[in-house]
Coordinates of C-alpha atoms in Angstrom, one line a residue:
X298 CA -0.9 -7.8 63.9
X299 CA 1.6 -10.3 65.1
X300 CA -1.1 -12.8 66.1
X301 CA -2.7 -12.4 62.6
X302 CA 0.6 -13.3 61.0
X303 CA 1.0 -16.3 63.2
X304 CA -2.5 -17.5 62.3
X305 CA -1.9 -16.8 58.7
X306 CA 1.4 -18.7 58.9
X307 CA -0.4 -21.7 60.6
X308 CA -3.2 -21.5 58.0
X309 CA -0.7 -21.6 55.2
X310 CA 1.2 -24.5 56.7
X311 CA -2.1 -26.4 57.2
X312 CA -2.9 -25.7 53.5
X313 CA 0.5 -27.0 52.4
X314 CA -0.1 -30.2 54.5
X315 CA -3.4 -30.7 53.0
X316 CA -1.9 -30.4 49.5
X317 CA 0.8 -32.9 50.3
X318 CA -1.9 -35.3 51.8
X319 CA -4.0 -34.9 48.6
X320 CA -1.0 -35.9 46.5
X321 CA 0.0 -38.7 48.8
X322 CA -3.6 -40.1 49.3
X323 CA -5.5 -39.0 46.2
X324 CA -9.3 -39.0 46.2
X325 CA -10.9 -42.2 44.9
X326 CA -12.5 -40.1 42.2
X327 CA -9.1 -39.5 40.6
X328 CA -8.8 -41.5 37.4
X329 CA -6.2 -44.2 37.8
X330 CA -4.2 -43.0 34.9
X331 CA -3.8 -39.7 36.5
X332 CA -2.6 -41.0 39.8
X333 CA 0.9 -39.9 40.8
X334 CA 3.5 -42.6 40.9
X335 CA 4.0 -44.4 44.3
X336 CA 7.4 -42.6 44.8
X337 CA 5.9 -39.1 44.4
X338 CA 2.9 -40.0 46.7
X339 CA 5.5 -41.4 49.3
X340 CA 7.7 -38.2 49.1
X341 CA 4.6 -36.0 49.6
X342 CA 3.5 -37.8 52.7
X343 CA 7.1 -37.8 54.1
X344 CA 7.3 -34.0 53.5
X345 CA 4.0 -33.6 55.2
X346 CA 5.2 -35.7 58.2
X347 CA 8.5 -33.6 58.4
X348 CA 6.6 -30.3 58.4
X349 CA 4.2 -31.5 61.0
X350 CA 7.1 -32.7 63.2
X351 CA 9.7 -30.0 62.7
X352 CA 7.5 -26.9 62.0
X353 CA 4.2 -27.5 63.7
X354 CA 5.8 -29.7 66.5
X355 CA 2.6 -31.9 66.2
X356 CA 3.6 -35.5 66.9
X357 CA 0.2 -36.9 66.2
X358 CA 0.0 -35.3 62.7
X359 CA 3.6 -36.4 62.0
X360 CA 2.8 -40.0 63.0
X361 CA -0.3 -39.9 60.8
X362 CA 1.6 -38.8 57.7
X363 CA 4.7 -41.1 58.3
X364 CA 2.3 -44.0 58.9
X365 CA 0.6 -43.4 55.6
X366 CA 3.9 -43.2 53.8
X367 CA 5.2 -46.4 55.4
X368 CA 2.0 -48.4 54.5
X369 CA 1.8 -47.0 51.0
X370 CA 1.5 -49.8 48.4
X371 CA 4.0 -49.9 45.5
X372 CA 7.0 -48.3 47.2
X373 CA 10.5 -49.8 47.2
X374 CA 11.6 -51.6 50.4
X375 CA 14.4 -49.0 51.1
X376 CA 11.8 -46.3 51.1
X377 CA 9.5 -48.1 53.4
X378 CA 12.4 -48.8 55.8
X379 CA 13.4 -45.2 55.7
X380 CA 10.1 -44.0 56.8
X381 CA 9.8 -46.8 59.4
X382 CA 13.2 -45.8 60.8
X383 CA 11.7 -42.3 61.3
X384 CA 8.3 -43.2 62.8
X385 CA 9.2 -45.9 65.3
X386 CA 11.4 -43.7 67.4
X387 CA 8.6 -41.1 67.4
X388 CA 6.2 -43.7 68.8
X389 CA 8.6 -44.9 71.4
X390 CA 9.6 -41.4 72.5
X391 CA 5.9 -40.4 72.7
X392 CA 5.1 -43.5 74.8
X393 CA 8.1 -42.8 77.0
X394 CA 7.0 -39.1 77.4
X395 CA 3.4 -40.1 78.3
X396 CA 4.8 -42.7 80.7
X397 CA 6.9 -40.1 82.5
X398 CA 3.9 -37.7 82.6
X399 CA 1.7 -40.6 84.1
X400 CA 4.3 -41.3 86.7
X401 CA 4.5 -37.6 87.7
X402 CA 0.7 -37.2 87.5
X403 CA 1.1 -34.5 84.8
X404 CA -1.2 -34.3 81.7
X405 CA -0.7 -31.7 78.9
X406 CA -3.8 -32.7 77.2
X407 CA -6.3 -33.0 80.0
X408 CA -6.6 -31.3 83.3
X409 CA -8.8 -33.1 85.8
X410 CA -10.4 -31.2 88.6
X411 CA -8.9 -33.4 91.2
X412 CA -5.6 -33.8 89.4
X413 CA -5.4 -37.5 90.0
X414 CA -6.5 -40.7 88.5
X415 CA -8.3 -39.1 85.4
X416 CA -5.3 -37.6 83.8
X417 CA -3.0 -40.4 84.8
X418 CA -5.3 -43.0 83.3
X419 CA -5.4 -41.0 80.1
X420 CA -1.7 -40.8 79.9
X421 CA -1.4 -44.6 80.4
X422 CA -3.8 -45.3 77.7
X423 CA -2.0 -43.0 75.3
X424 CA 1.2 -44.8 76.2
X425 CA -0.4 -48.1 75.3
X426 CA -1.8 -46.6 72.1
X427 CA 1.6 -45.5 70.9
X428 CA 3.2 -48.8 71.8
X429 CA 0.3 -50.8 70.1
X430 CA 0.6 -48.7 67.0
X431 CA 4.5 -49.2 67.0
X432 CA 4.0 -53.0 67.3
X433 CA 1.3 -53.1 64.6
X434 CA 3.7 -51.1 62.3
X435 CA 6.6 -53.5 63.0
X436 CA 4.5 -56.5 62.2
X437 CA 3.4 -54.8 58.9
X438 CA 6.9 -53.8 57.9
X439 CA 8.3 -57.3 58.8
X440 CA 5.9 -58.8 56.3
X441 CA 6.8 -56.3 53.6
X442 CA 10.5 -56.4 54.3
X443 CA 11.2 -59.9 55.7
X444 CA 15.0 -59.7 55.5
X445 CA 15.3 -56.4 57.5
X446 CA 17.1 -56.6 60.8
X447 CA 16.0 -53.1 61.5
X448 CA 12.4 -54.3 62.1
X449 CA 13.6 -56.9 64.6
X450 CA 15.6 -54.2 66.5
X451 CA 12.6 -51.8 66.7
X452 CA 10.2 -54.7 67.6
X453 CA 12.5 -55.6 70.4
X454 CA 12.7 -51.9 71.6
X455 CA 9.0 -51.8 71.5
X456 CA 8.5 -55.0 73.5
X457 CA 11.1 -53.8 76.1
X458 CA 9.2 -50.5 76.5
X459 CA 6.0 -52.4 76.9
X460 CA 7.5 -54.5 79.7
X461 CA 9.9 -52.0 81.3
X462 CA 9.7 -48.5 79.8
X463 CA 12.9 -47.1 81.3
X464 CA 15.1 -49.8 79.7
X465 CA 13.7 -49.8 76.2
X466 CA 16.8 -48.3 74.5
X467 CA 19.5 -49.9 76.6

């Protein structure tokens, strides 16, 4: 019975996430007059990201929703910076975590039979992916919010982590 409740809980959470996603990124078939305002779409995507991060503990889903919110057209600069300030540390901490796992030869996603290069290479490519995505988002937000010092700070942290992962936040 307990496992059924957990599955039901997970199913309900997934359904809520899908609903927030549908509001945040409406189907192309929706009449433009019926589209929710950008602020409502932004808030829906941010809620989905927070649920994914805090309740499901799914970093990749959280990144997905926060990224959509940050890149949404028509939102105020302060909202874009708010979501940017949430997502970049997730990218950087995910990259640092995968870097530490690669150094230790640990892989939570893949278990290779020999336990060596396969999982380590996978972790390194994940680290590079997170850092590349962080840099692309920094570039996007710097164009959208050219006067923001926050973008420069996070771009610097991302570059430092690309060059020397341990010292990224120092």
